[in-house]
Coordinates of C-alpha atoms (C1' of nucleotides) in Angstrom, one line a residue:
Chain A
M46 CA 202.0 115.3 174.0
R47 CA 204.4 114.5 171.3
L48 CA 206.1 117.8 170.0
Y49 CA 209.0 117.9 167.1
D50 CA 212.4 118.9 168.7
T51 CA 214.6 121.2 166.9
L52 CA 217.9 120.6 168.8
A53 CA 217.0 116.8 168.7
R54 CA 215.2 117.3 164.6
E55 CA 212.5 115.0 165.1
T56 CA 209.1 114.7 167.0
K57 CA 209.6 113.3 170.8
E58 CA 207.1 113.1 173.3
I59 CA 207.3 115.7 176.2
T60 CA 207.7 115.2 179.9
P61 CA 208.3 117.3 182.4
I62 CA 211.8 117.3 184.1
D63 CA 210.7 117.7 187.7
G64 CA 207.7 115.8 187.0
A65 CA 205.3 118.3 188.1
I66 CA 205.3 121.4 186.1
Y67 CA 206.5 122.5 182.7
G68 CA 209.2 125.4 182.8
F69 CA 208.3 127.3 180.0
Y70 CA 210.0 130.0 177.9
C71 CA 209.1 131.9 175.2
C72 CA 211.2 135.4 173.4
G73 CA 208.6 138.1 173.4
P74 CA 208.1 141.3 171.6
T75 CA 210.2 144.3 170.9
V76 CA 208.5 146.7 172.1
Y77 CA 208.6 149.2 170.1
G78 CA 205.8 149.7 167.5
P79 CA 202.4 147.7 167.2
A80 CA 203.0 144.1 166.8
H81 CA 202.1 142.3 163.5
I82 CA 200.2 139.2 162.8
G83 CA 203.4 137.3 161.7
N84 CA 204.3 137.9 165.5
F85 CA 201.7 137.3 166.7
R86 CA 201.4 133.6 164.9
T87 CA 203.7 132.6 167.0
F88 CA 202.4 133.9 170.1
V89 CA 198.8 132.5 169.3
V90 CA 200.3 128.8 168.5
Q91 CA 202.3 128.9 171.6
D92 CA 199.5 129.8 173.8
V93 CA 197.7 126.8 171.7
F94 CA 200.5 125.2 172.8
R95 CA 200.5 126.3 176.7
R96 CA 196.4 125.4 176.8
T97 CA 197.2 122.0 175.3
L98 CA 199.6 121.3 178.3
E99 CA 197.5 122.8 181.1
L100 CA 193.8 121.1 179.8
G101 CA 196.2 117.8 179.7
G102 CA 196.5 118.3 183.4
T103 CA 200.2 119.4 184.0
P104 CA 200.7 123.3 184.4
T105 CA 202.7 125.3 183.7
K106 CA 205.1 127.6 184.5
H107 CA 204.9 130.5 181.6
V108 CA 207.8 133.3 181.2
R109 CA 207.6 135.3 178.3
N110 CA 210.2 138.5 178.4
L111 CA 209.7 142.1 177.3
T112 CA 212.9 143.5 175.2
D113 CA 212.8 147.0 176.2
V114 CA 216.5 148.0 175.1
D115 CA 218.0 147.7 172.0
D116 CA 219.0 149.4 168.8
K117 CA 215.6 150.0 168.1
T118 CA 213.7 150.8 170.9
I119 CA 216.6 153.5 171.8
R120 CA 216.6 155.1 168.1
D121 CA 212.7 155.2 167.8
S122 CA 212.3 156.8 171.8
Q123 CA 214.4 159.4 170.5
A124 CA 213.1 159.9 167.2
A125 CA 209.9 160.1 168.6
G126 CA 211.1 161.9 171.4
Q127 CA 210.2 160.4 174.8
T128 CA 212.8 158.6 177.3
L129 CA 212.9 154.8 176.6
K130 CA 210.7 154.4 179.6
E131 CA 207.6 156.0 178.3
F132 CA 208.1 155.3 174.4
T133 CA 208.6 150.7 175.4
G134 CA 205.5 151.0 178.5
Q135 CA 203.1 152.6 175.6
W136 CA 203.8 150.1 172.9
T137 CA 204.0 147.3 176.0
K138 CA 200.8 148.6 176.8
K139 CA 199.4 147.6 172.9
F140 CA 200.8 144.4 173.1
H141 CA 198.9 143.3 176.3
H142 CA 195.9 144.7 175.0
D143 CA 196.4 143.2 171.5
C144 CA 197.4 139.6 173.1
H145 CA 194.1 139.9 175.7
A146 CA 192.1 140.8 172.6
L147 CA 193.5 137.5 171.1
N148 CA 192.7 135.1 174.1
C149 CA 196.4 135.0 174.7
L150 CA 197.1 133.4 178.3
P151 CA 199.2 136.1 179.8
P152 CA 202.9 134.6 180.9
D153 CA 203.1 134.0 184.4
I154 CA 206.2 136.2 184.2
E155 CA 206.8 138.6 182.3
P156 CA 210.0 140.3 182.9
S157 CA 211.9 142.8 181.3
A158 CA 215.1 143.1 180.2
V159 CA 215.6 146.6 181.7
E160 CA 214.4 145.5 185.2
H161 CA 217.6 142.7 184.8
I162 CA 221.0 144.5 184.1
P163 CA 222.3 143.8 187.2
Q164 CA 221.4 139.8 186.8
Q165 CA 223.2 140.5 182.7
V166 CA 226.3 142.3 184.3
M167 CA 226.8 139.5 186.8
M168 CA 226.2 137.0 184.1
I169 CA 229.3 138.5 181.8
E170 CA 231.7 139.0 185.3
E171 CA 231.3 134.8 185.1
L172 CA 231.4 134.3 181.3
I173 CA 234.7 136.5 181.5
K174 CA 236.2 134.9 184.7
K175 CA 235.8 131.6 182.7
G176 CA 237.5 132.6 179.9
H177 CA 233.8 132.6 177.6
A178 CA 234.3 136.3 177.4
Y179 CA 236.8 139.4 176.7
A180 CA 236.3 143.2 177.1
A181 CA 237.7 144.9 174.2
D182 CA 239.7 148.7 174.0
D183 CA 236.7 150.3 173.8
G184 CA 234.8 148.8 176.4
S185 CA 232.3 146.3 174.5
V186 CA 232.5 142.9 176.0
Y187 CA 232.6 139.8 173.7
F188 CA 231.7 136.2 173.7
R189 CA 234.7 133.8 172.4
I190 CA 232.7 131.5 169.9
S191 CA 236.1 130.0 170.0
S192 CA 236.2 129.0 174.0
Y193 CA 232.8 127.3 172.9
P194 CA 233.3 123.8 171.0
E195 CA 230.1 123.1 170.7
Y196 CA 228.5 126.2 169.5
G197 CA 226.3 125.8 166.9
Q198 CA 224.8 122.6 167.4
L199 CA 220.8 124.2 167.5
S200 CA 221.4 125.4 163.7
H201 CA 223.7 123.0 162.9
L202 CA 226.5 125.1 161.9
D203 CA 228.8 122.7 160.9
E204 CA 226.7 121.5 158.3
R205 CA 226.5 125.5 156.4
E206 CA 229.3 127.5 155.3
L207 CA 228.3 130.7 157.0
D208 CA 228.9 134.1 154.2
L209 CA 230.7 135.6 156.5
G210 CA 233.4 137.4 153.9
K211 CA 230.6 139.5 153.0
T212 CA 229.2 140.5 156.4
Q213 CA 232.4 141.3 157.4
S214 CA 233.0 143.5 154.7
Q215 CA 229.2 144.8 155.0
R216 CA 230.4 145.4 158.7
A217 CA 233.0 147.4 157.2
N218 CA 231.1 150.6 156.7
D219 CA 228.5 150.3 159.7
S220 CA 229.0 152.5 162.3
D221 CA 227.8 149.4 164.8
E222 CA 230.8 148.3 163.9
Y223 CA 232.9 147.3 167.2
E224 CA 236.3 145.4 167.8
K225 CA 236.3 142.3 168.2
D226 CA 238.9 139.1 168.2
S227 CA 236.9 137.0 165.8
V228 CA 233.7 138.2 163.3
A229 CA 231.6 136.0 164.6
D230 CA 232.5 136.1 168.0
F231 CA 228.3 138.5 169.4
V232 CA 227.9 141.0 171.9
L233 CA 227.6 140.6 175.6
W234 CA 227.9 144.5 176.8
K235 CA 227.9 147.6 173.8
V236 CA 230.0 150.3 175.0
R237 CA 227.6 153.4 175.6
R238 CA 227.9 155.7 172.3
D239 CA 226.5 159.7 171.0
E240 CA 223.4 158.3 170.2
D241 CA 222.5 156.6 172.7
G242 CA 221.4 159.4 174.6
E243 CA 220.7 159.0 178.3
N244 CA 220.8 154.8 177.8
Y245 CA 223.6 153.6 179.1
W246 CA 224.2 151.4 182.6
Q247 CA 227.4 151.6 184.8
S248 CA 229.1 148.3 184.4
P249 CA 232.7 147.0 185.3
W250 CA 233.7 147.9 181.7
G251 CA 232.3 151.5 182.2
E252 CA 228.9 152.7 181.0
G253 CA 226.7 150.8 178.2
R254 CA 224.0 148.5 177.9
P255 CA 223.6 144.7 177.8
G256 CA 224.0 143.2 174.1
W257 CA 220.1 142.0 173.0
H258 CA 221.3 138.0 173.5
L259 CA 221.9 138.6 176.9
E260 CA 218.3 139.0 178.8
C261 CA 217.3 135.8 177.8
S262 CA 219.9 134.1 179.4
A263 CA 219.9 136.1 182.3
M264 CA 215.9 135.9 182.6
I265 CA 215.7 132.0 182.6
R266 CA 218.3 131.7 185.0
E267 CA 216.4 133.6 187.2
Y268 CA 213.1 132.3 186.4
L269 CA 213.5 129.3 185.4
G270 CA 217.0 128.2 186.1
A271 CA 219.8 126.1 184.5
N272 CA 217.7 123.4 184.0
F273 CA 214.0 123.9 182.1
D274 CA 211.4 122.6 180.2
L275 CA 210.3 124.3 176.9
H276 CA 211.7 127.1 174.8
S277 CA 210.2 129.3 172.2
G278 CA 210.6 131.6 169.4
G279 CA 209.9 132.0 166.1
E280 CA 212.3 129.8 163.4
D281 CA 214.3 133.5 162.7
L282 CA 215.6 133.3 166.5
V283 CA 217.3 129.5 165.7
F284 CA 220.8 131.3 164.8
P285 CA 221.4 133.4 165.7
H286 CA 219.8 134.2 169.5
H287 CA 219.4 131.1 170.4
E288 CA 222.6 129.6 169.3
N289 CA 224.1 132.2 172.0
E290 CA 222.0 131.8 174.6
I291 CA 223.1 128.0 174.9
A292 CA 226.8 129.0 175.1
Q293 CA 226.7 131.9 177.3
S294 CA 223.6 129.7 179.5
K295 CA 225.4 127.3 179.3
C296 CA 229.6 128.4 180.1
S297 CA 227.8 131.3 182.8
C298 CA 225.7 128.7 185.0
G299 CA 226.3 125.0 183.4
G300 CA 223.1 122.9 183.1
D301 CA 221.5 121.1 180.2
F302 CA 219.6 124.6 179.4
A303 CA 216.4 123.9 177.4
A304 CA 215.6 120.2 177.1
H305 CA 212.9 121.0 174.3
W306 CA 212.9 123.6 171.6
F307 CA 209.3 125.2 169.7
H308 CA 209.7 126.9 166.8
I309 CA 207.4 128.8 165.2
T310 CA 207.0 128.4 161.2
H311 CA 206.9 132.3 159.9
L312 CA 203.9 133.1 158.2
L313 CA 203.1 134.3 153.9
V314 CA 200.8 137.2 153.3
E315 CA 199.2 136.4 149.7
G316 CA 201.7 133.8 149.6
K317 CA 204.6 136.1 150.0
K318 CA 206.8 137.7 153.2
M319 CA 205.1 140.5 154.8
S320 CA 206.4 142.9 153.6
K321 CA 205.2 147.1 154.2
S322 CA 206.8 147.5 151.1
L323 CA 204.9 144.7 149.3
G324 CA 201.7 145.9 150.7
N325 CA 200.5 143.0 152.5
F326 CA 201.9 144.3 156.0
F327 CA 198.9 143.3 158.6
R328 CA 198.6 144.6 162.6
L329 CA 196.2 143.7 164.7
D330 CA 194.1 147.1 164.4
D331 CA 194.4 146.3 159.9
L332 CA 192.4 143.7 160.2
I333 CA 189.8 144.9 163.0
E334 CA 189.6 147.8 160.4
K335 CA 188.5 145.8 157.8
G336 CA 186.1 144.0 159.7
A337 CA 187.6 141.2 161.4
K338 CA 187.1 139.8 164.7
P339 CA 190.3 139.0 167.2
N340 CA 188.6 135.6 167.5
E341 CA 188.6 135.1 163.1
V342 CA 192.3 136.4 163.1
R343 CA 193.3 134.1 165.5
V344 CA 191.1 130.9 164.1
A345 CA 192.7 131.9 160.9
L346 CA 196.3 131.8 162.6
I347 CA 195.8 128.3 163.7
G348 CA 194.7 127.4 160.4
A349 CA 198.2 125.5 159.1
H350 CA 200.5 123.4 160.8
Y351 CA 202.7 125.5 163.1
R352 CA 206.1 123.7 160.9
K353 CA 204.8 125.0 158.0
Q354 CA 204.4 128.0 156.4
L355 CA 200.9 129.2 156.7
N356 CA 199.8 131.5 153.9
F357 CA 197.4 134.3 155.4
T358 CA 195.3 136.1 153.2
L359 CA 192.2 138.4 153.3
D360 CA 190.4 134.7 152.1
S361 CA 192.0 133.2 154.7
L362 CA 190.2 135.6 157.3
H363 CA 187.1 135.1 155.3
A364 CA 187.0 131.4 156.2
A365 CA 188.4 131.4 158.9
S366 CA 184.9 133.8 159.7
E367 CA 182.5 131.6 158.6
A368 CA 183.7 128.2 160.3
L369 CA 183.7 130.0 163.4
D370 CA 180.7 131.2 162.6
K371 CA 179.2 127.5 162.4
L372 CA 180.9 126.3 165.3
L373 CA 179.6 128.6 167.9
K374 CA 175.8 128.4 166.2
A375 CA 176.3 124.4 166.5
E376 CA 177.6 125.3 169.8
R377 CA 174.4 126.7 170.5
A378 CA 172.6 123.5 168.9
L379 CA 174.3 121.1 171.5
A380 CA 173.9 123.3 174.4
K381 CA 169.9 123.5 173.9
L382 CA 169.8 119.6 173.4
A383 CA 172.4 119.1 176.6
G384 CA 169.9 121.6 178.3
V385 CA 172.2 123.7 179.3
D386 CA 174.0 127.2 178.8
E387 CA 176.4 129.0 181.0
A388 CA 180.0 127.8 179.4
P389 CA 182.3 125.8 181.7
S390 CA 185.5 127.8 182.7
Y391 CA 189.2 126.8 181.4
E392 CA 190.1 125.6 184.6
E393 CA 186.5 123.6 184.8
L394 CA 188.0 121.7 182.2
I395 CA 191.5 121.3 183.0
G396 CA 192.0 116.8 183.0
L397 CA 188.9 116.6 181.1
E398 CA 188.2 112.8 181.1
D399 CA 185.5 112.1 178.4
K400 CA 186.0 114.2 176.0
G401 CA 182.9 112.5 173.8
L402 CA 183.4 112.7 170.6
F403 CA 186.0 115.6 170.2
E404 CA 188.4 112.6 172.3
N405 CA 189.5 112.9 168.0
A406 CA 190.3 116.2 167.6
W407 CA 192.3 116.4 171.2
I408 CA 194.2 113.6 169.8
G409 CA 195.3 116.0 167.1
L410 CA 196.4 118.5 169.2
N411 CA 198.8 116.4 171.1
E412 CA 200.3 115.1 167.7
D413 CA 202.8 117.6 167.5
L414 CA 199.7 120.2 168.3
N415 CA 198.4 119.4 165.4
T416 CA 195.8 122.5 164.9
Q417 CA 194.5 121.8 161.2
R418 CA 194.0 118.4 161.9
A419 CA 191.5 119.0 165.4
I420 CA 190.3 122.0 163.8
G421 CA 189.0 119.8 161.7
A422 CA 188.2 116.5 164.2
M423 CA 185.8 119.0 165.7
F424 CA 183.3 119.6 162.4
G425 CA 183.4 115.7 161.7
A426 CA 182.4 115.0 165.6
L427 CA 179.7 117.9 165.1
R428 CA 178.0 116.5 162.8
R429 CA 177.7 113.0 164.2
S430 CA 177.2 115.1 167.7
Q431 CA 173.3 115.3 167.0
N432 CA 172.8 111.8 167.1
E433 CA 174.7 111.3 170.4
S434 CA 172.3 110.0 173.7
N435 CA 174.3 111.8 176.0
P436 CA 174.4 115.4 174.0
L437 CA 176.1 117.0 177.8
A438 CA 179.8 115.3 177.1
Q439 CA 179.8 116.1 173.5
W440 CA 178.7 119.6 174.8
K441 CA 181.8 119.2 177.7
G442 CA 184.2 117.6 174.6
L443 CA 183.1 120.8 172.7
H444 CA 183.9 123.1 175.3
F445 CA 187.2 121.4 176.5
M446 CA 188.7 121.8 172.6
L447 CA 187.9 125.2 172.5
Q448 CA 189.1 126.7 175.4
A449 CA 192.7 124.3 174.3
L450 CA 192.2 126.2 170.4
G451 CA 191.4 129.2 172.8
I452 CA 188.5 130.5 170.9
Q453 CA 185.8 133.0 172.4
L454 CA 182.5 132.3 172.7
P455 CA 179.8 135.0 171.3
E456 CA 178.3 136.6 174.5
V457 CA 182.0 137.5 175.6
V458 CA 183.1 138.5 172.1
E459 CA 180.4 140.3 170.6
E460 CA 179.1 143.5 171.5
V461 CA 175.4 143.8 172.4
Q462 CA 172.9 143.5 169.5
E463 CA 172.5 147.9 168.6
E464 CA 169.0 148.2 169.1
A465 CA 167.5 149.5 165.9
P466 CA 166.5 153.7 165.6
E467 CA 162.7 154.2 165.3
V468 CA 163.3 155.5 162.0
I469 CA 165.0 152.0 160.6
K470 CA 162.2 150.2 162.8
A471 CA 159.5 152.4 161.3
L472 CA 160.4 151.5 157.8
A473 CA 160.9 147.8 158.5
A474 CA 157.3 147.7 160.6
Q475 CA 156.1 149.3 157.1
R476 CA 157.7 146.9 155.2
W477 CA 156.3 144.2 157.4
D478 CA 153.3 145.3 156.2
A479 CA 152.9 145.7 153.3
R480 CA 154.5 142.1 152.6
S481 CA 151.9 140.6 154.9
N482 CA 149.0 141.8 152.2
K483 CA 151.5 140.2 149.6
E484 CA 152.3 144.0 147.9
W485 CA 155.8 142.0 147.0
A486 CA 157.0 145.1 145.2
K487 CA 156.5 147.5 147.9
S488 CA 158.3 145.2 150.2
D489 CA 161.1 143.9 148.5
E490 CA 161.5 148.2 147.5
L491 CA 161.9 148.6 151.8
R492 CA 164.3 145.5 152.1
D493 CA 166.4 147.1 149.5
Q494 CA 166.3 150.7 150.9
L495 CA 167.0 149.3 154.4
K496 CA 170.0 147.3 153.5
E497 CA 171.3 150.2 152.0
L498 CA 171.1 151.8 155.5
G499 CA 173.0 149.7 157.3
W500 CA 169.9 146.7 158.7
L501 CA 169.7 143.5 156.7
V502 CA 165.8 141.8 157.7
K503 CA 165.3 137.9 158.3
D504 CA 161.7 137.1 158.0
G505 CA 160.5 134.6 160.2
S506 CA 157.2 132.8 160.0
G507 CA 154.9 135.5 161.6
D508 CA 158.0 137.7 162.4
Y509 CA 160.5 139.2 161.8
S510 CA 164.0 140.4 163.1
L511 CA 166.2 143.9 162.3
E512 CA 170.2 142.9 162.6
K513 CA 172.8 146.1 161.3
I514 CA 175.9 144.8 158.7
Chain B
rG167 C1' 226.8 129.7 147.2
rG168 C1' 225.4 127.2 152.3
rC169 C1' 221.5 125.7 154.5
rG170 C1' 216.1 124.4 155.2
rG171 C1' 211.1 123.9 154.1
rA172 C1' 207.0 123.3 150.5
rG173 C1' 204.5 122.3 145.7
rU174 C1' 197.4 117.6 147.2
rG175 C1' 190.2 120.5 144.3
rG176 C1' 188.1 127.1 142.1
rC177 C1' 191.0 129.1 147.5
rC178 C1' 192.9 127.5 152.3
rA179 C1' 194.2 123.1 154.0
rA180 C1' 195.2 118.0 156.6
rG181 C1' 196.8 113.5 155.4
rU182 C1' 203.9 110.9 154.8
rG183 C1' 203.5 102.9 152.2
rG184 C1' 197.1 99.2 152.4
rU185 C1' 191.1 101.5 156.3
rC186 C1' 192.5 107.5 150.6
rU187 C1' 188.2 106.1 144.4
rA188 C1' 192.5 111.6 150.1
rA189 C1' 189.4 114.8 156.4
rG190 C1' 187.9 119.4 157.2
rG191 C1' 186.7 124.9 156.4
rC192 C1' 185.7 128.5 152.8
rG193 C1' 183.8 129.3 147.6
rC194 C1' 180.4 127.4 143.9
rG195 C1' 175.8 124.2 142.1
rG196 C1' 171.3 121.2 143.9
rG197 C1' 167.3 120.1 147.7
rU198 C1' 163.6 121.4 151.2
rU199 C1' 162.1 125.9 153.0
rU200 C1' 160.4 131.2 151.4
rG201 C1' 156.2 135.7 147.5
rC202 C1' 161.3 136.0 145.9
rA203 C1' 165.4 136.6 149.1
rA204 C1' 168.4 136.6 153.8
rA205 C1' 168.7 133.1 157.9
rA206 C1' 168.6 127.9 158.8
rU207 C1' 168.9 122.9 157.0
rC208 C1' 170.0 118.9 153.9
rU209 C1' 173.5 117.2 149.5
rG210 C1' 176.7 117.4 145.7
rU211 C1' 181.9 118.4 144.1
rA212 C1' 190.0 115.8 143.1
rU213 C1' 190.1 107.7 140.3
rU214 C1' 193.7 112.3 141.9
rC215 C1' 198.3 113.9 145.0
rG216 C1' 204.7 119.5 140.4
rC217 C1' 206.9 116.3 136.3
rG218 C1' 209.6 111.9 134.6
rG219 C1' 211.7 107.0 135.9
rG220 C1' 212.1 103.2 139.6
rU221 C1' 211.0 100.0 144.1
rU222 C1' 206.2 97.3 146.2
rC223 C1' 201.6 92.7 145.1
rG224 C1' 200.0 97.7 146.6
rA225 C1' 202.7 104.7 146.7
rA226 C1' 200.2 111.5 147.8
rU227 C1' 203.0 108.8 151.0
rC228 C1' 210.2 104.9 149.7
rC229 C1' 214.2 105.8 146.3
rC230 C1' 216.8 109.1 142.2
rG231 C1' 215.8 113.2 138.5
rC232 C1' 214.0 117.5 137.3
rC233 C1' 211.2 121.8 137.7
rU234 C1' 209.0 125.6 140.5
rC235 C1' 208.2 128.6 144.5
rC236 C1' 209.2 129.3 149.9
rG237 C1' 212.7 130.6 154.5
rC238 C1' 216.9 131.6 157.0
rC239 C1' 222.4 132.5 156.8
rU240 C1' 224.8 137.8 163.4
rC241 C1' 220.1 141.8 166.8
rC242 C1' 213.1 140.2 162.0
rA243 C1' 208.0 136.2 165.1

RNA sequence: GGCGGAGUGGCCAAGUGGUCUAAGGCGCGGGUUUGCAAAAUCUGUAUUCGCGGGUUCGAAUCCCGCCUCCGCCUCCA
């Protein structure tokens, strides 16, 4: 498939380095609270990407880390009166729960920063030995940017004027200040401070904890090696996080690091950056509370190309919900036409050759992961599929695309249709009698009454059904 | 201030030189169906792509200028 590469600044055809399997690293969440839908745009897009690679026939080794030690996790765990492990454990669990609800495939490996302290310490030692890092008097260790002339290639630092003066004055009043040779140098190891409490580890430079950027480099090295295929994250990570990763990794273990960089643009909510003060800050649970299903949220999150600022609104969520409904109903109709019922599994669809009319949708996904184009093509294919001679092939093609997008089927998603209570049933029966006797006024009144009680009556020919609203 | 992205119908959003009098979804209008609704289904819905110039046989797509919006600029996906 073709994918835009942040480093090369162009769309490139991707192929696995070893010719067999894609090494795919994603910067995971900092587990200090429930993730918001902005986080999930990134994770859902990464999931669609992974599914596209795998369904296309090439397996992936998907590694996504958990940041379970940093300023925020330490600060908030102490505020909550919990140990760091208890605190991050609880939010890790919540993250997994939300990912599952959104139908994201779990990564093959999900390493945590706390569990890889020795690897990080070892990396720092190497960097010091090679002259790329230095220990400050207070016991913190910094990466020396001047030792790596290529620094800044990903974010094109040479083309930018960083307002370092401003940053420096801000930092002067910041308790976070450490002693550095140059303001641009970034921290690899942070010396223990009082507010860290019991959250510190031993190192050759004394007690402290690793810097944030280092964990990814260390875990990538451990699980994917010095050369791997794809590195992904939110657009905000380009600088400095990924820039620093490149510096640390290339200077310590050599190699080319990531062959391809894949960044997901942040979403907007109601046209603005999501923030608590604007009241447009949504977590998955906030949307579920508003009646949305995770499946619908997922569709809304892939409703625009990943390199555009998707404008998420409650309207767009409603649109996604209606569109999803239409897709799934069409799936049932096509299944009936094809005389099949049990949907093929993800594994069964891997490498499917004949996608029927859905070939176009698949092409869309393979052109820089154009999800919106793919969805549009699916509707087009559905319309024409009615007249096709081979409904089974169309049905399979549809399922192939549903799996690629990670759209769940209703039997998985929808709770069992709730049985109406006797009172409701009695009222409905009463209404049916009135209707049969052409007592329209009475019939309509009862229908309104049922609606107020939360039940929708649908008349068929000679029968009716009840549906909970 | 620097870097990057974007402005397409009421809303969301594809399309980046001819098949575009611009995909698809939502919404809205109409038909079929219905006692009326709901549901279902069919159907209509931008001669026009922020504004002004230019290049070209031909531009939403390329160039120039302007306006507006958004993001990033040291630990936020």
